[in-house]
Amino acid sequence: MLLPAVERVLTGRDPALVVVPTDGDDALTAGLRVGEAVDDDVALVVATSGTTGAPKGALLTASALTASADATHDRLGGPGRWLLALPSHHIAGIQVLVRSLRAGSTPVELDVSAGFDIAELPAAIARLGAGRRYTSLVAAQLAKAIVDPAAAAALAELDAVLLGGGPAPRPVLDAAAAAGIAVVRTYGMSETAGGCVYDGVPLDGVRLRALTDGRIAIGGTTLAKGYRNPVDPDPFAEPGWFRTDDLGSVDEAGVLTVLGRADDAISTGGLTVLPQPVEAALATHPAVSDVAVFGVADDRLGQRVVAAVVPRDGWAAPTLDALRTHVGQTLDATAAPRELHIIDALPRRGIGKVDRGALARRFAADQ
């Protein structure tokens, strides 16, 4: 139902769509002001992935959406058939629809309303037929698929698997490479019409720069017009640029390195620790299957670094001392966790981002 509706707004035959899930709550519908007028040059209003406050809603024009889709095909080697394995109300799923429309094809849908069923993946990929074939996944889906031989083999048949929704653990990326899966790591958000940086390199028409405070700024042809519900300070205040909440650097060749979110930074003992590099170090420990790092209040340090770990099947749960030693091999001792929690699974939000805030609230309450 959504595909022809998206086609009509992209061609200007219908007014803008405000995209919400069919089972979405009334607060989201009201927050995005469904039914109220939208500027004529806006094609889609897409909810952002923030966890607090009213949903802002990225105002995406048809030109931004199609520029993103066309630049993706140019980077991947040409248009092809797409497998839709993400919710169609999320920007990553929407872009699968837009890319399919630009390619003159219809995507094959894998129903994820009840979760990502890897048993259905081989048949869904087979329905894509011949020619160039693609899909877009998040790290949790890829991690689930690579442990199933049939699902991993099916993904290896695709020309590219775009991976977004946050960084993937190095062991997952290594296992995917060993299985022959052509993973392309993407970085982007609703405000940039989806992934706009592939394997650190911006798509054609996308501009990057690091600001003086370390935040990443993104400009170019895929940028949203602004927010449905503007905020103060406005991250779109500089014409042609969007100021993200992510910290990173851009080298002389224009390659982006994302270090983590500014609001995830942990201030401990007068120093700043970003969770993402610590998680990357912990993920290389053989007993760690999944991990999240976050900060909780500490009377002496201000905050202390805490790790929540899902142990790997067949391994004993790692000890705090073992993980501190492991992190100390590659990072400063300040980054090593001072507290460890062994859990069954990490809480996630949206299409698979780790919810560090939920972990911080949960374990702060235990103190």
Short mmCIF file of C-alpha atoms in Angstrom, two decimals:
data_model
loop_
_atom_site.label_atom_id
_atom_site.label_comp_id
_atom_site.label_asym_id
_atom_site.label_seq_id
_atom_site.Cartn_x
_atom_site.Cartn_y
_atom_site.Cartn_z
CA MET A 1 0.00 0.00 0.00
CA LEU A 2 2.82 2.42 0.78
CA LEU A 3 4.77 1.91 -2.44
CA PRO A 4 2.26 3.57 -4.83
CA ALA A 5 1.64 6.31 -2.25
CA VAL A 6 5.35 7.08 -2.12
CA GLU A 7 5.47 7.09 -5.93
CA ARG A 8 2.68 9.66 -6.07
CA VAL A 9 4.32 12.07 -3.61
CA LEU A 10 7.70 11.73 -5.33
CA THR A 11 6.13 12.75 -8.63
CA GLY A 12 4.13 15.58 -7.05
CA ARG A 13 0.72 14.08 -7.73
CA ASP A 14 -0.21 13.89 -4.03
CA PRO A 15 0.54 16.13 -1.04
CA ALA A 16 3.09 15.07 1.54
CA LEU A 17 2.80 11.86 3.50
CA VAL A 18 3.41 11.77 7.24
CA VAL A 19 4.80 8.27 7.70
CA VAL A 20 3.82 6.48 10.92
CA PRO A 21 3.53 2.75 11.69
CA THR A 22 0.07 1.27 11.26
CA ASP A 23 0.17 0.18 14.90
CA GLY A 24 1.72 3.45 16.09
CA ASP A 25 0.47 5.10 19.24
CA ASP A 26 -1.70 8.19 19.31
CA ALA A 27 1.13 10.26 20.79
CA LEU A 28 3.28 9.74 17.68
CA THR A 29 0.41 10.58 15.34
CA ALA A 30 -0.42 13.70 17.33
CA GLY A 31 3.23 14.67 17.74
CA LEU A 32 3.83 14.59 13.99
CA ARG A 33 0.57 16.53 13.48
CA VAL A 34 -0.97 14.09 11.05
CA GLY A 35 -3.71 15.83 9.05
CA GLU A 36 -2.25 19.32 9.32
CA ALA A 37 -0.85 21.15 6.31
CA VAL A 38 2.74 20.50 5.18
CA ASP A 39 4.85 22.72 2.92
CA ASP A 40 4.21 22.07 -0.78
CA ASP A 41 7.82 21.08 -1.53
CA VAL A 42 7.89 18.33 1.14
CA ALA A 43 7.23 14.76 0.03
CA LEU A 44 7.57 12.82 3.30
CA VAL A 45 7.61 13.62 7.00
CA VAL A 46 9.62 10.87 8.70
CA ALA A 47 9.90 10.41 12.45
CA THR A 48 13.38 10.78 13.92
CA SER A 49 14.82 8.17 16.25
CA GLY A 50 15.14 10.29 19.40
CA THR A 51 13.87 8.77 22.64
CA THR A 52 12.74 11.89 24.48
CA GLY A 53 10.37 14.77 23.80
CA ALA A 54 7.95 15.26 20.93
CA PRO A 55 8.94 13.59 17.65
CA LYS A 56 10.61 16.20 15.46
CA GLY A 57 9.82 14.73 12.04
CA ALA A 58 12.33 15.25 9.21
CA LEU A 59 10.89 17.21 6.27
CA LEU A 60 12.18 15.35 3.21
CA THR A 61 11.73 16.67 -0.29
CA ALA A 62 11.38 14.46 -3.35
CA SER A 63 14.74 15.71 -4.61
CA ALA A 64 16.52 14.72 -1.38
CA LEU A 65 14.98 11.24 -1.39
CA THR A 66 15.72 10.55 -5.04
CA ALA A 67 19.24 12.02 -4.80
CA SER A 68 19.95 9.54 -2.01
CA ALA A 69 18.50 6.60 -3.93
CA ASP A 70 20.36 7.45 -7.13
CA ALA A 71 23.66 8.01 -5.30
CA THR A 72 23.23 4.63 -3.58
CA HIS A 73 22.78 2.84 -6.88
CA ASP A 74 25.76 4.66 -8.35
CA ARG A 75 27.93 3.57 -5.40
CA LEU A 76 26.73 -0.04 -5.45
CA GLY A 77 27.18 -0.59 -9.18
CA GLY A 78 23.73 0.10 -10.60
CA PRO A 79 20.00 -0.31 -9.91
CA GLY A 80 18.67 -3.69 -8.83
CA ARG A 81 15.92 -5.53 -6.99
CA TRP A 82 15.60 -4.84 -3.26
CA LEU A 83 14.55 -7.02 -0.34
CA LEU A 84 12.58 -5.00 2.23
CA ALA A 85 13.56 -6.50 5.60
CA LEU A 86 13.07 -3.38 7.74
CA PRO A 87 9.88 -1.57 8.83
CA SER A 88 8.62 0.56 5.95
CA HIS A 89 7.88 3.51 8.26
CA HIS A 90 11.57 3.84 9.15
CA ILE A 91 13.82 5.89 6.85
CA ALA A 92 15.92 2.82 5.97
CA GLY A 93 12.80 0.95 4.89
CA ILE A 94 11.42 3.98 3.06
CA GLN A 95 14.62 4.23 1.06
CA VAL A 96 14.23 0.62 -0.06
CA LEU A 97 10.89 1.72 -1.53
CA VAL A 98 12.36 4.84 -3.14
CA ARG A 99 15.30 2.92 -4.63
CA SER A 100 12.91 0.31 -6.00
CA LEU A 101 10.79 3.01 -7.62
CA ARG A 102 13.87 4.60 -9.16
CA ALA A 103 14.91 1.19 -10.47
CA GLY A 104 11.45 0.53 -11.90
CA SER A 105 10.96 -2.55 -9.75
CA THR A 106 8.88 -3.80 -6.85
CA PRO A 107 10.68 -4.84 -3.66
CA VAL A 108 10.26 -8.27 -2.15
CA GLU A 109 8.93 -7.87 1.38
CA LEU A 110 10.06 -9.97 4.33
CA ASP A 111 7.42 -9.50 7.02
CA VAL A 112 9.21 -8.28 10.18
CA SER A 113 6.10 -7.24 12.12
CA ALA A 114 6.62 -10.19 14.48
CA GLY A 115 10.43 -10.10 14.34
CA PHE A 116 13.17 -11.04 11.90
CA ASP A 117 12.60 -14.68 10.90
CA ILE A 118 15.82 -16.02 9.37
CA ALA A 119 14.01 -19.16 8.24
CA GLU A 120 12.12 -17.03 5.70
CA LEU A 121 15.21 -15.25 4.42
CA PRO A 122 16.44 -17.75 1.76
CA ALA A 123 13.02 -17.96 0.09
CA ALA A 124 12.61 -14.18 0.14
CA ILE A 125 16.00 -13.67 -1.49
CA ALA A 126 15.21 -16.32 -4.09
CA ARG A 127 12.10 -14.32 -5.06
CA LEU A 128 14.34 -11.41 -6.07
CA GLY A 129 15.22 -13.34 -9.22
CA ALA A 130 18.24 -12.64 -11.43
CA GLY A 131 20.28 -9.48 -11.82
CA ARG A 132 21.67 -7.15 -9.18
CA ARG A 133 20.10 -7.72 -5.78
CA TYR A 134 20.36 -5.79 -2.52
CA THR A 135 18.98 -5.50 0.97
CA SER A 136 19.32 -3.25 4.00
CA LEU A 137 19.69 -4.68 7.52
CA VAL A 138 20.69 -3.63 11.03
CA ALA A 139 23.47 -5.28 13.03
CA ALA A 140 21.14 -7.37 15.19
CA GLN A 141 19.57 -8.92 12.08
CA LEU A 142 22.95 -9.68 10.53
CA ALA A 143 24.20 -11.20 13.79
CA LYS A 144 21.17 -13.49 13.85
CA ALA A 145 21.50 -14.49 10.20
CA ILE A 146 25.22 -15.37 10.13
CA VAL A 147 24.80 -18.20 12.64
CA ASP A 148 22.33 -19.97 10.33
CA PRO A 149 24.10 -21.56 7.33
CA ALA A 150 21.11 -21.24 4.98
CA ALA A 151 20.46 -17.59 5.88
CA ALA A 152 24.15 -16.68 5.65
CA ALA A 153 24.46 -18.38 2.26
CA ALA A 154 21.40 -16.52 0.98
CA LEU A 155 22.82 -13.16 2.06
CA ALA A 156 26.12 -14.05 0.37
CA GLU A 157 24.25 -14.24 -2.94
CA LEU A 158 23.38 -10.53 -2.77
CA ASP A 159 25.50 -7.86 -4.43
CA ALA A 160 25.43 -5.74 -1.26
CA VAL A 161 23.95 -5.78 2.23
CA LEU A 162 23.66 -2.24 3.55
CA LEU A 163 24.17 -2.23 7.32
CA GLY A 164 22.85 0.67 9.37
CA GLY A 165 21.10 1.46 12.63
CA GLY A 166 24.34 1.96 14.56
CA PRO A 167 27.77 0.32 14.58
CA ALA A 168 28.12 -3.44 14.26
CA PRO A 169 30.42 -5.43 16.56
CA ARG A 170 33.69 -6.39 14.89
CA PRO A 171 33.06 -10.15 15.41
CA VAL A 172 29.78 -9.83 13.46
CA LEU A 173 31.50 -8.02 10.60
CA ASP A 174 34.33 -10.57 10.56
CA ALA A 175 31.89 -13.50 10.51
CA ALA A 176 29.92 -11.89 7.68
CA ALA A 177 33.10 -11.39 5.66
CA ALA A 178 34.10 -15.02 6.28
CA ALA A 179 30.67 -16.08 4.97
CA GLY A 180 31.19 -14.06 1.79
CA ILE A 181 28.53 -11.45 2.59
CA ALA A 182 29.21 -8.11 0.90
CA VAL A 183 28.47 -5.81 3.84
CA VAL A 184 28.49 -2.05 3.29
CA ARG A 185 28.50 -0.11 6.57
CA THR A 186 26.28 2.95 6.33
CA TYR A 187 25.95 6.10 8.40
CA GLY A 188 23.06 8.50 8.23
CA MET A 189 19.71 9.38 9.74
CA SER A 190 16.21 10.56 8.88
CA GLU A 191 17.56 14.10 8.53
CA THR A 192 19.86 12.96 5.69
CA ALA A 193 17.26 10.81 3.87
CA GLY A 194 18.91 7.71 5.33
CA GLY A 195 22.44 6.41 4.97
CA CYS A 196 24.62 8.98 3.23
CA VAL A 197 28.12 7.72 4.09
CA TYR A 198 29.14 4.23 2.96
CA ASP A 199 32.19 2.60 4.54
CA GLY A 200 33.30 6.04 5.67
CA VAL A 201 33.02 7.65 2.22
CA PRO A 202 30.18 10.12 1.53
CA LEU A 203 27.84 9.42 -1.35
CA ASP A 204 28.06 11.70 -4.37
CA GLY A 205 26.50 15.05 -3.51
CA VAL A 206 27.06 14.64 0.25
CA ARG A 207 29.40 16.96 2.16
CA LEU A 208 31.02 16.34 5.54
CA ARG A 209 32.99 18.33 8.04
CA ALA A 210 33.92 18.11 11.72
CA LEU A 211 32.96 21.12 13.82
CA THR A 212 35.16 22.70 16.45
CA ASP A 213 33.33 20.83 19.24
CA GLY A 214 33.97 17.50 17.51
CA ARG A 215 30.45 17.06 16.18
CA ILE A 216 29.87 15.89 12.62
CA ALA A 217 28.10 18.24 10.20
CA ILE A 218 26.45 16.93 7.04
CA GLY A 219 25.39 18.91 3.97
CA GLY A 220 24.49 18.29 0.37
CA THR A 221 21.72 17.01 -1.84
CA THR A 222 20.17 14.46 0.55
CA LEU A 223 19.57 16.87 3.42
CA ALA A 224 16.10 17.38 4.89
CA LYS A 225 14.54 20.82 4.70
CA GLY A 226 14.23 20.97 8.49
CA TYR A 227 11.92 19.67 11.22
CA ARG A 228 8.16 19.41 11.42
CA ASN A 229 8.57 20.49 15.07
CA PRO A 230 11.63 22.79 15.17
CA VAL A 231 13.89 22.66 18.22
CA ASP A 232 16.20 25.15 19.89
CA PRO A 233 19.05 25.22 19.13
CA ASP A 234 18.19 24.36 15.56
CA PRO A 235 20.65 21.85 14.04
CA PHE A 236 19.65 23.17 10.59
CA ALA A 237 20.49 26.78 11.54
CA GLU A 238 23.49 26.99 9.18
CA PRO A 239 22.05 27.03 5.64
CA GLY A 240 22.79 23.84 3.77
CA TRP A 241 24.11 21.96 6.81
CA PHE A 242 22.81 19.67 9.56
CA ARG A 243 24.66 19.59 12.87
CA THR A 244 24.49 16.04 14.22
CA ASP A 245 24.89 14.89 17.81
CA ASP A 246 27.61 12.46 16.72
CA LEU A 247 31.29 12.99 17.38
CA GLY A 248 33.86 12.13 14.75
CA SER A 249 36.60 13.22 12.40
CA VAL A 250 37.05 13.66 8.66
CA ASP A 251 40.53 12.98 7.30
CA GLU A 252 42.29 14.67 4.40
CA ALA A 253 40.81 12.15 1.97
CA GLY A 254 37.30 12.96 3.18
CA VAL A 255 36.84 9.64 5.03
CA LEU A 256 34.60 9.84 8.08
CA THR A 257 35.31 8.13 11.40
CA VAL A 258 32.39 8.15 13.85
CA LEU A 259 33.43 7.99 17.49
CA GLY A 260 30.01 7.99 19.14
CA ARG A 261 27.19 10.23 20.28
CA ALA A 262 27.97 13.31 22.29
CA ASP A 263 25.15 12.59 24.74
CA ASP A 264 26.54 9.08 25.37
CA ALA A 265 29.91 10.44 26.53
CA ILE A 266 30.88 9.42 30.08
CA SER A 267 32.65 11.98 32.28
CA THR A 268 34.75 9.99 34.75
CA GLY A 269 37.42 11.39 36.98
CA GLY A 270 37.64 14.56 34.92
CA LEU A 271 38.17 12.64 31.65
CA THR A 272 35.73 11.82 28.84
CA VAL A 273 35.15 8.25 27.71
CA LEU A 274 33.08 7.44 24.61
CA PRO A 275 31.26 4.09 24.81
CA GLN A 276 31.77 3.00 21.19
CA PRO A 277 35.58 2.42 21.27
CA VAL A 278 35.22 0.60 24.60
CA GLU A 279 32.48 -1.60 23.16
CA ALA A 280 34.66 -2.34 20.14
CA ALA A 281 37.50 -3.43 22.44
CA LEU A 282 35.24 -5.56 24.65
CA ALA A 283 33.62 -7.21 21.63
CA THR A 284 36.96 -8.81 20.73
CA HIS A 285 37.00 -10.80 23.99
CA PRO A 286 36.15 -14.42 23.13
CA ALA A 287 33.55 -14.74 25.90
CA VAL A 288 31.59 -11.64 24.79
CA SER A 289 28.68 -12.09 22.39
CA ASP A 290 27.19 -8.61 22.73
CA VAL A 291 28.05 -5.60 24.86
CA ALA A 292 26.97 -2.07 25.71
CA VAL A 293 28.91 0.53 27.68
CA PHE A 294 27.31 3.41 29.57
CA GLY A 295 27.83 5.66 32.57
CA VAL A 296 26.14 5.78 35.97
CA ALA A 297 26.54 8.37 38.71
CA ASP A 298 29.51 7.94 41.03
CA ASP A 299 30.13 10.00 44.17
CA ARG A 300 33.90 10.06 43.64
CA LEU A 301 34.32 10.04 39.85
CA GLY A 302 31.21 11.87 38.73
CA GLN A 303 30.35 8.88 36.55
CA ARG A 304 31.81 5.42 36.31
CA VAL A 305 32.12 3.28 33.20
CA VAL A 306 29.75 0.30 33.25
CA ALA A 307 29.54 -2.64 30.84
CA ALA A 308 26.53 -4.86 30.23
CA VAL A 309 27.63 -8.09 28.56
CA VAL A 310 25.78 -10.94 26.88
CA PRO A 311 28.10 -13.97 27.18
CA ARG A 312 28.90 -16.08 24.15
CA ASP A 313 27.24 -19.49 24.03
CA GLY A 314 29.55 -22.20 25.35
CA TRP A 315 31.72 -19.75 27.30
CA ALA A 316 31.70 -18.90 30.99
CA ALA A 317 30.66 -15.34 31.72
CA PRO A 318 33.74 -13.09 31.76
CA THR A 319 34.85 -11.43 34.99
CA LEU A 320 35.25 -7.71 35.49
CA ASP A 321 39.00 -8.11 36.04
CA ALA A 322 39.37 -10.06 32.81
CA LEU A 323 37.51 -7.41 30.81
CA ARG A 324 39.44 -4.55 32.40
CA THR A 325 42.70 -6.25 31.45
CA HIS A 326 41.42 -6.88 27.93
CA VAL A 327 40.40 -3.25 27.39
CA GLY A 328 43.72 -2.05 28.81
CA GLN A 329 45.56 -3.79 25.99
CA THR A 330 44.26 -1.27 23.43
CA LEU A 331 42.79 1.68 25.35
CA ASP A 332 43.73 3.84 28.30
CA ALA A 333 42.93 2.33 31.69
CA THR A 334 40.39 5.12 32.28
CA ALA A 335 38.17 3.56 29.61
CA ALA A 336 38.08 0.13 31.26
CA PRO A 337 34.74 -0.65 32.94
CA ARG A 338 34.55 -0.40 36.72
CA GLU A 339 31.28 -2.31 36.92
CA LEU A 340 29.98 -5.35 35.03
CA HIS A 341 26.49 -6.74 34.55
CA ILE A 342 25.81 -10.06 32.84
CA ILE A 343 22.47 -10.01 31.01
CA ASP A 344 20.56 -12.19 28.55
CA ALA A 345 20.04 -9.54 25.85
CA LEU A 346 20.64 -5.84 25.29
CA PRO A 347 17.59 -3.55 25.18
CA ARG A 348 17.11 -1.98 21.78
CA ARG A 349 14.95 0.76 20.29
CA GLY A 350 13.86 1.76 16.81
CA ILE A 351 15.24 -0.67 14.26
CA GLY A 352 17.96 -2.05 16.48
CA LYS A 353 19.95 0.68 18.24
CA VAL A 354 21.20 -0.28 21.68
CA ASP A 355 19.27 1.65 24.32
CA ARG A 356 22.08 2.76 26.63
CA GLY A 357 19.70 5.07 28.45
CA ALA A 358 17.51 2.14 29.49
CA LEU A 359 20.56 0.29 30.78
CA ALA A 360 21.78 3.34 32.72
CA ARG A 361 18.36 3.78 34.33
CA ARG A 362 18.08 0.09 35.16
CA PHE A 363 21.44 -0.30 36.83
CA ALA A 364 21.49 3.13 38.46
CA ALA A 365 18.34 2.03 40.24
CA ASP A 366 20.21 -0.98 41.64
CA GLN A 367 22.73 1.21 43.49
#
